[in-house]
PDB file of C-alpha atoms in Angstrom:
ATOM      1  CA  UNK Y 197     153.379 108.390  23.214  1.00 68.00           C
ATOM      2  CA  UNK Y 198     152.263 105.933  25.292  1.00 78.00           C
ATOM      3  CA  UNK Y 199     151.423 108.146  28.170  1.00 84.00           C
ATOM      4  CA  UNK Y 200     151.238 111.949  29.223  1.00 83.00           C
ATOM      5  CA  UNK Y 201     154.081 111.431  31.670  1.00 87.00           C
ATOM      6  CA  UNK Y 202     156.268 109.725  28.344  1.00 85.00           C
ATOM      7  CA  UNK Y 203     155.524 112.489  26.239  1.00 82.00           C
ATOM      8  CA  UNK Y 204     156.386 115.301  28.641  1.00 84.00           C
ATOM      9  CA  UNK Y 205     159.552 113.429  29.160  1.00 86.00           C
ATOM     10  CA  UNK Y 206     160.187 113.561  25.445  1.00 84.00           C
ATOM     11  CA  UNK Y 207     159.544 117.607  25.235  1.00 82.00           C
ATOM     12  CA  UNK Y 208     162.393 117.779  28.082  1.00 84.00           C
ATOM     13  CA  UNK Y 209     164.975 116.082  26.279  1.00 83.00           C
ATOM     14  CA  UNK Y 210     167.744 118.571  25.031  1.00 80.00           C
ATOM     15  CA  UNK Y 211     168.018 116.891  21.215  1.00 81.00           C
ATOM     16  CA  UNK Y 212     164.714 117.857  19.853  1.00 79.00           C
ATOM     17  CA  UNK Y 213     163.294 115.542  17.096  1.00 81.00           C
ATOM     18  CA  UNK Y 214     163.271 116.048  13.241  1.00 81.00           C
ATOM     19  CA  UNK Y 215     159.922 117.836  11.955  1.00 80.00           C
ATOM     20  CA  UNK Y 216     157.916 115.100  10.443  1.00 81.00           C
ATOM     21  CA  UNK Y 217     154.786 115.804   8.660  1.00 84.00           C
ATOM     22  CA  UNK Y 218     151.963 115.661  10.136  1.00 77.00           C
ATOM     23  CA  UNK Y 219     149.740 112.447   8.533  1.00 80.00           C
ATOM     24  CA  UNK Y 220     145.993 112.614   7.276  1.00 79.00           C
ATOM     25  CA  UNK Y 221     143.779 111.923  10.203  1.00 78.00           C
ATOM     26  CA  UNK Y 222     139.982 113.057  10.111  1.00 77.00           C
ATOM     27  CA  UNK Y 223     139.428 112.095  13.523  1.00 81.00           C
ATOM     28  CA  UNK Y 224     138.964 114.582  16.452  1.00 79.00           C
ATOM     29  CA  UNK Y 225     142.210 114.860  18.561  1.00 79.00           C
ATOM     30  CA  UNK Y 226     142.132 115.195  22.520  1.00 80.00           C
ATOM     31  CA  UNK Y 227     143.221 118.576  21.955  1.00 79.00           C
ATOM     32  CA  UNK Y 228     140.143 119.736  20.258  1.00 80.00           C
ATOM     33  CA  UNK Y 229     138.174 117.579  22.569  1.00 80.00           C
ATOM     34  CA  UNK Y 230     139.557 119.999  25.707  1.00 80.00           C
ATOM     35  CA  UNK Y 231     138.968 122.640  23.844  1.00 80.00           C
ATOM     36  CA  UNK Y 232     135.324 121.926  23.501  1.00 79.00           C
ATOM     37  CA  UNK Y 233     134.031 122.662  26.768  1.00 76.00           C
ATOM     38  CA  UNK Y 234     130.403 122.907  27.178  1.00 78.00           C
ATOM     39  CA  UNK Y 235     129.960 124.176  30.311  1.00 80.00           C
ATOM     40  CA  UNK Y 236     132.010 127.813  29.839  1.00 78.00           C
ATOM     41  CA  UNK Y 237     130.103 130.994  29.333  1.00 79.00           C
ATOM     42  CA  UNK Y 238     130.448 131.088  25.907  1.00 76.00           C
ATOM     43  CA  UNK Y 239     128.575 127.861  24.784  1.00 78.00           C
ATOM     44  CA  UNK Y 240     125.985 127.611  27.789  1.00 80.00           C
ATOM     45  CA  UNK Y 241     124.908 130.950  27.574  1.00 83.00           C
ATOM     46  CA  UNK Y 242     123.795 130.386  23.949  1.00 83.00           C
ATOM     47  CA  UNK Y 243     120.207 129.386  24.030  1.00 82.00           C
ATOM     48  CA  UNK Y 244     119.448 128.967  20.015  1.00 83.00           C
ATOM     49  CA  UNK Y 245     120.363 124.947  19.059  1.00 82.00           C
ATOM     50  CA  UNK Y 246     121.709 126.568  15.176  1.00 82.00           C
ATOM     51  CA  UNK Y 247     124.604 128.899  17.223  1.00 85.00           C
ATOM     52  CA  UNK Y 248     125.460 126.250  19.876  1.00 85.00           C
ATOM     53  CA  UNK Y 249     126.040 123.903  16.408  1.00 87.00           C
ATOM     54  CA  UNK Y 250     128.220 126.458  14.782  1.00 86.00           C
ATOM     55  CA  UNK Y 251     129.975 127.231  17.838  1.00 84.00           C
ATOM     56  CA  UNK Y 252     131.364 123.857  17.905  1.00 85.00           C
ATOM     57  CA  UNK Y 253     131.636 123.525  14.510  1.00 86.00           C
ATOM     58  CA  UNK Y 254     134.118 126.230  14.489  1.00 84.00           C
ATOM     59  CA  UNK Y 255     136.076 124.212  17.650  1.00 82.00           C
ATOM     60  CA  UNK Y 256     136.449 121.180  15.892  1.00 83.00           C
ATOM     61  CA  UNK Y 257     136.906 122.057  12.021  1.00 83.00           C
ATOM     62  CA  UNK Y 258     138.117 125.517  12.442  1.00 81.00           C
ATOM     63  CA  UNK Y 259     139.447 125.224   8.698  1.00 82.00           C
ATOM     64  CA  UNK Y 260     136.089 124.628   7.199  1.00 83.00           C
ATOM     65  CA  UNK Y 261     134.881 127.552   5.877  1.00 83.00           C
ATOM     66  CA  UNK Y 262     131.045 126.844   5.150  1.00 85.00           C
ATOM     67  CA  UNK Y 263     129.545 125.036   8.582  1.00 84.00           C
ATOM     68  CA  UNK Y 264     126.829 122.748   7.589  1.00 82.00           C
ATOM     69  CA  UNK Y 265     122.901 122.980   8.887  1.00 79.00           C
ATOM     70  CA  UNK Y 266     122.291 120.444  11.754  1.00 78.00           C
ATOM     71  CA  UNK Y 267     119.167 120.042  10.739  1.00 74.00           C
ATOM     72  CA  UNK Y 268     118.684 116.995   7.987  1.00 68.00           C
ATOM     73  CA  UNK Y 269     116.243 118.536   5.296  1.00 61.00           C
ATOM     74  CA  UNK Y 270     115.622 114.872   2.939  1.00 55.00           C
ATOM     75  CA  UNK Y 271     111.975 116.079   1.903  1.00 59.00           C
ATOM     76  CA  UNK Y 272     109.432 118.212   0.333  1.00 59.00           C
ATOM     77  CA  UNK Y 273     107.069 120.207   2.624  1.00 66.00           C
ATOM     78  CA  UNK Y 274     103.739 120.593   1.956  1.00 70.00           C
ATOM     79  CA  UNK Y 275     104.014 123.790   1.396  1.00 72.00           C
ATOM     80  CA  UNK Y 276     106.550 123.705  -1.200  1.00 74.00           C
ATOM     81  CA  UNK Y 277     104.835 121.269  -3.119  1.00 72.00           C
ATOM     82  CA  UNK Y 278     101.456 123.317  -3.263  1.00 76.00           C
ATOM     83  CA  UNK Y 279     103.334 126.312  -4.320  1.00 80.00           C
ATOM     84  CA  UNK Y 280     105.684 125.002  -6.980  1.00 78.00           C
ATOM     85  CA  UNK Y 281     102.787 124.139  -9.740  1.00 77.00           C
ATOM     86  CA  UNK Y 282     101.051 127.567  -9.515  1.00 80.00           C
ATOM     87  CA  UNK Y 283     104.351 129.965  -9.438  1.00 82.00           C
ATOM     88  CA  UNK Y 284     105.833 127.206 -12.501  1.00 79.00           C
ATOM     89  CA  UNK Y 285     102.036 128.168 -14.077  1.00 76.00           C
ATOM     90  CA  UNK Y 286     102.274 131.998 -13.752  1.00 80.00           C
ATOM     91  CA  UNK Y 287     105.952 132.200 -14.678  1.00 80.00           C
ATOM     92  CA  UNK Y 288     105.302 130.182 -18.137  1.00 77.00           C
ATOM     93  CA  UNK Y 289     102.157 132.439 -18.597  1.00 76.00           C
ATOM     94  CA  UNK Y 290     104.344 135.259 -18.351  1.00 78.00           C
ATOM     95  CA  UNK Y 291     107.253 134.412 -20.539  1.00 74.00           C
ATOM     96  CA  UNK Y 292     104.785 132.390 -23.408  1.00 74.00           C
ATOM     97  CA  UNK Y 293     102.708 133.817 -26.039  1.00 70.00           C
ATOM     98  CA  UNK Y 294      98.697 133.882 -24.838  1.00 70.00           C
ATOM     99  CA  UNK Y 295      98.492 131.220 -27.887  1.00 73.00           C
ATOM    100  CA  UNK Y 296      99.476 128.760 -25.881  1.00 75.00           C
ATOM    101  CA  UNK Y 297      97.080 129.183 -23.314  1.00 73.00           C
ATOM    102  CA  UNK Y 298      95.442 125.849 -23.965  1.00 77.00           C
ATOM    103  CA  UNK Y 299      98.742 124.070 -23.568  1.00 79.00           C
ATOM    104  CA  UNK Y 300     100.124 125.814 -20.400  1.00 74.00           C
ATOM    105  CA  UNK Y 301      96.466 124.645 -19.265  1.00 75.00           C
ATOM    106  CA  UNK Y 302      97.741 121.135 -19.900  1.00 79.00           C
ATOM    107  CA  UNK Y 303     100.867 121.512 -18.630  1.00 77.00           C
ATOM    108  CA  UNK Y 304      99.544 122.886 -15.177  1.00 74.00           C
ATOM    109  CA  UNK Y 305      97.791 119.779 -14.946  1.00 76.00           C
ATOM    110  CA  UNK Y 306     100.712 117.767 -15.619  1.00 80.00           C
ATOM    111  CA  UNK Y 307     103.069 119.812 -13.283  1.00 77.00           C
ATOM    112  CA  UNK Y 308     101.818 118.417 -10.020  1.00 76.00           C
ATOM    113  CA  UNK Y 309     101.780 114.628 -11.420  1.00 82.00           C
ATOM    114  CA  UNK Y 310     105.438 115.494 -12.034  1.00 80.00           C
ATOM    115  CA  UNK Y 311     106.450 117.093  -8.530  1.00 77.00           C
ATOM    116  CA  UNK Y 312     104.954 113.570  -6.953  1.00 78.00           C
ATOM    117  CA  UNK Y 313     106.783 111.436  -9.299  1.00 82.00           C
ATOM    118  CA  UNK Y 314     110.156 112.920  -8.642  1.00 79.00           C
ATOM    119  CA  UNK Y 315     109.474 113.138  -5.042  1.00 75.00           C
ATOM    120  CA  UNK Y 316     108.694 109.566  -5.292  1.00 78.00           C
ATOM    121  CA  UNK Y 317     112.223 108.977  -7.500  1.00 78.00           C
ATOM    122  CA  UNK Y 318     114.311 110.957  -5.235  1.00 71.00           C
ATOM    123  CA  UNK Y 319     113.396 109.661  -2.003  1.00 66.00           C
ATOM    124  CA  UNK Y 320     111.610 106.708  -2.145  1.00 68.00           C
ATOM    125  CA  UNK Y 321     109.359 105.062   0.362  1.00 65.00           C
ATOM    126  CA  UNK Y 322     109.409 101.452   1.189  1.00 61.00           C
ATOM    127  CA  UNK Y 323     106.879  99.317   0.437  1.00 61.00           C
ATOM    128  CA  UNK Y 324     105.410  98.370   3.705  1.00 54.00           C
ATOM    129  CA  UNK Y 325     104.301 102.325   3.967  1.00 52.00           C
ATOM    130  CA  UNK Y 326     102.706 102.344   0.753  1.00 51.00           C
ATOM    131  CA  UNK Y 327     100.780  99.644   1.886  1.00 45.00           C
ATOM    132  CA  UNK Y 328      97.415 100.847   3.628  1.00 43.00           C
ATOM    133  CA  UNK Y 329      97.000  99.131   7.034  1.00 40.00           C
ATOM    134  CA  UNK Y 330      93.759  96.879   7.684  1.00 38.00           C
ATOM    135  CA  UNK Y 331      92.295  98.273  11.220  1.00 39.00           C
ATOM    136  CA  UNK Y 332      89.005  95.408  12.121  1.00 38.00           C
ATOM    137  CA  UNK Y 333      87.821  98.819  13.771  1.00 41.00           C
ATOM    138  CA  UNK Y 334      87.480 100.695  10.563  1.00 43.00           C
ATOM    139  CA  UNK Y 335      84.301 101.914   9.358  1.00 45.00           C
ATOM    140  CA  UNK Y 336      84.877 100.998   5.799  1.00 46.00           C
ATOM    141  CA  UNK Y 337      86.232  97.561   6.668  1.00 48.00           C
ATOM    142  CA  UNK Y 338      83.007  96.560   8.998  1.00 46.00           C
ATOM    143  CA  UNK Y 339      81.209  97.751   6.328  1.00 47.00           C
ATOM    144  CA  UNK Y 340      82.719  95.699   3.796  1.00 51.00           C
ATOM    145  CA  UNK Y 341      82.665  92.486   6.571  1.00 50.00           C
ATOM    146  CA  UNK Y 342      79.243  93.003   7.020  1.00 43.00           C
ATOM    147  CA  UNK Y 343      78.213  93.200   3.372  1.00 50.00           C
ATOM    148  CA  UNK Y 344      80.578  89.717   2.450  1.00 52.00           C
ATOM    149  CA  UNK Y 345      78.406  88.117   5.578  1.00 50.00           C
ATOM    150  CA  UNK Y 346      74.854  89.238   3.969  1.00 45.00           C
ATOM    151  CA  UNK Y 347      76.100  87.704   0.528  1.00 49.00           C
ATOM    152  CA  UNK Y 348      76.942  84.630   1.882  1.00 48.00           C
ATOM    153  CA  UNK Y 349      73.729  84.232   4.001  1.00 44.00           C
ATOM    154  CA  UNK Y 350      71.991  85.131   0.692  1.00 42.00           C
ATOM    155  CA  UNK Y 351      73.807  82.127  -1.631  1.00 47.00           C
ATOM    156  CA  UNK Y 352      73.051  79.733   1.129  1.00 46.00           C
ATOM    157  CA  UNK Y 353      69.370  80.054   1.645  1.00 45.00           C
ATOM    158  CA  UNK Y 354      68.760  79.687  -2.355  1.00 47.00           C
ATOM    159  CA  UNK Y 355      65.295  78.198  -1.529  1.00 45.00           C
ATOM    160  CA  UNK Y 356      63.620  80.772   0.712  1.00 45.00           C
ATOM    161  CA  UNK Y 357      60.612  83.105  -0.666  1.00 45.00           C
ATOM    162  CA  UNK Y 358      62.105  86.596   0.864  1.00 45.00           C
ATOM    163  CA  UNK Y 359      65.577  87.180   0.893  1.00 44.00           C
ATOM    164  CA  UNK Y 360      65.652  90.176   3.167  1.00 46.00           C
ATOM    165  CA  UNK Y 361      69.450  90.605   3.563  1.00 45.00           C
ATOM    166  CA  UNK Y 362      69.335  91.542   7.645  1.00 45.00           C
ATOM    167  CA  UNK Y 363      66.733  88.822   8.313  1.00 48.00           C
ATOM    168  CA  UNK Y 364      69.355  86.041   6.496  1.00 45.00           C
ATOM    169  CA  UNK Y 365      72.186  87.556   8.108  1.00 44.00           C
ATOM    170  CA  UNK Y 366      70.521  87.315  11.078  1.00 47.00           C
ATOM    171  CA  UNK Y 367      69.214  83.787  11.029  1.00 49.00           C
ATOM    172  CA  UNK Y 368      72.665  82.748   9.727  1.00 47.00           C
ATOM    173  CA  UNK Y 369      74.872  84.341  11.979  1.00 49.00           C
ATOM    174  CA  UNK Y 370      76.706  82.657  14.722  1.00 49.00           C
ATOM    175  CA  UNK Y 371      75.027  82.189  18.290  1.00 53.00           C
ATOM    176  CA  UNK Y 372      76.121  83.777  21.363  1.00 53.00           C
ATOM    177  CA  UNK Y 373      77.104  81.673  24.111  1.00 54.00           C
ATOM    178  CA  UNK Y 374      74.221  82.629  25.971  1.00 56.00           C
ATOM    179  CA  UNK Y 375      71.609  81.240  23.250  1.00 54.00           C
ATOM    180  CA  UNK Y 376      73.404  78.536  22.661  1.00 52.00           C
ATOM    181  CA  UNK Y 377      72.885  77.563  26.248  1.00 52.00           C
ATOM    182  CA  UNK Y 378      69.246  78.740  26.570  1.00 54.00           C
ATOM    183  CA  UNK Y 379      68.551  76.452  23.121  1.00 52.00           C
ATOM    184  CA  UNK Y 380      70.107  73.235  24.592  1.00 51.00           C
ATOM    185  CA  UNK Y 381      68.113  70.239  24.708  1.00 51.00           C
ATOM    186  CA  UNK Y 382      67.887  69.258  29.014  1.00 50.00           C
ATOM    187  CA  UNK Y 383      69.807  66.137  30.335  1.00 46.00           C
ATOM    188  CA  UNK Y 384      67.858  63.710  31.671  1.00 46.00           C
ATOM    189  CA  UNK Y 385      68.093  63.348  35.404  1.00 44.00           C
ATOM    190  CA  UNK Y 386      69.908  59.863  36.283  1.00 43.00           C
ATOM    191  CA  UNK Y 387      68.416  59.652  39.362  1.00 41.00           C
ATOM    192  CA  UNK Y 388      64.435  60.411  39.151  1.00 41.00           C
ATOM    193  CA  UNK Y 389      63.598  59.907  35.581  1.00 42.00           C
ATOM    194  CA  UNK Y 390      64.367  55.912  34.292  1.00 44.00           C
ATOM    195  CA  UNK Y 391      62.825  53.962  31.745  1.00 45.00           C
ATOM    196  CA  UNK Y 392      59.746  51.536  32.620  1.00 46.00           C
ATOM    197  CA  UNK Y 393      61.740  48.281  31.907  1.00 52.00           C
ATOM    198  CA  UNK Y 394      64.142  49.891  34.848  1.00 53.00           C
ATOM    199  CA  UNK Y 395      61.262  50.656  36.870  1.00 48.00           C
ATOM    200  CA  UNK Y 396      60.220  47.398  36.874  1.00 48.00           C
ATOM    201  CA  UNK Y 397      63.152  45.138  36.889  1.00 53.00           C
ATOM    202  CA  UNK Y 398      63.924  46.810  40.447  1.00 51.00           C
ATOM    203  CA  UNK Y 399      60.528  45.947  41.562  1.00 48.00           C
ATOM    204  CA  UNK Y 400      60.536  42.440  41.365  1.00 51.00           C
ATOM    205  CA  UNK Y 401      63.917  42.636  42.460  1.00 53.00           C
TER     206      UNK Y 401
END
């Protein structure tokens, strides 16, 4: 109907309408919509997230039976993964002959090689997170800067007597502003100092 108004209209007509059945839709109607009120007693006063989901759940797909968790669960805790190797080591210790000691031994090794690499084939991560970021504030990294600098310094001075790796990387760092100033030859004063052949071409002038 193309209205409320239209369809009341239509429920007042004497000749009432041939049963039809009702066609597939998965969407939510405006019924269940009205129904759905979150502001009555009965949904505020829940204070748990898990029975305010199943509450509405049961409002909107009242013919499902099991109600899904609204929580997404894609990985493996930490704790799972820890755990699953040693109960998988005492269970097959349990069930095998003590013969095969040596090779549950092995196989506890293997175990949580074999946990990562199914992680890894179930959900896998992109590339750009297996890829370990390069901070310039890292220790490691200004360690490794450093030590490429001393190198360097080292190959270029092949003709001094000590190569003391701080003193080259010292002499061939680059200056600061401030000693680059303080090492700069002086200009020559345009007014007071002149050549002699100046001096005395405005003299006879």
């Amino acid at each position: 109907m193309a209205s409320n108004a239209a369809f009341s209209a239509h429920q007042q007509k004497d000749e009432a309408c041939k049963k039809r059945a009702q066609p597939y839709d998965d969407r939510i109607s405006p019924g269940a919509w009205e129904l759905l009120d979150f502001k009555k007693a009965t949904f505020a006063l829940l204070s748990d997230v898990q029975d305010k989901w199943a509450n509405m759940c049961q409002v909107l797909f009242p013919q499902d039976e099991e109600i899904p968790s609204p929580f997404d669960d894609h990985h493996i805790n930490a704790r799972w993964e820890r755990l699953l190797p040693q109960f998988l080591h005492e269970e097959l210790t349990k069930e095998l002959d003590p013969v095969l000691a040596p090779i549950i031994t092995r196989i506890k090794e293997r175990i949580s090689i074999t946990v990562q690499m199914c992680k890894e084939q179930v959900h896998p991560q992109p590339e750009e997170q297996k890829t370990t970021p390069y901070f310039f504030g890292s220790n490691s990294n200004r360690r490794e800067s450093v030590k490429n600098r001393t190198t360097s310094a080292i190959r270029m001075d092949n003709n001094a007597e000590t190569l003391h790796p701080h003193q080259m990387l010292y002499e061939h760092r680059v200056p600061s502003s401030s000693e680059e100033a303080s090492n700069a030859p002086d200009r020559p004063n345009r007014i007071t100092l002149q050549s002699s052949d100046n001096s005395i071409r405005s003299l006879n002038r």
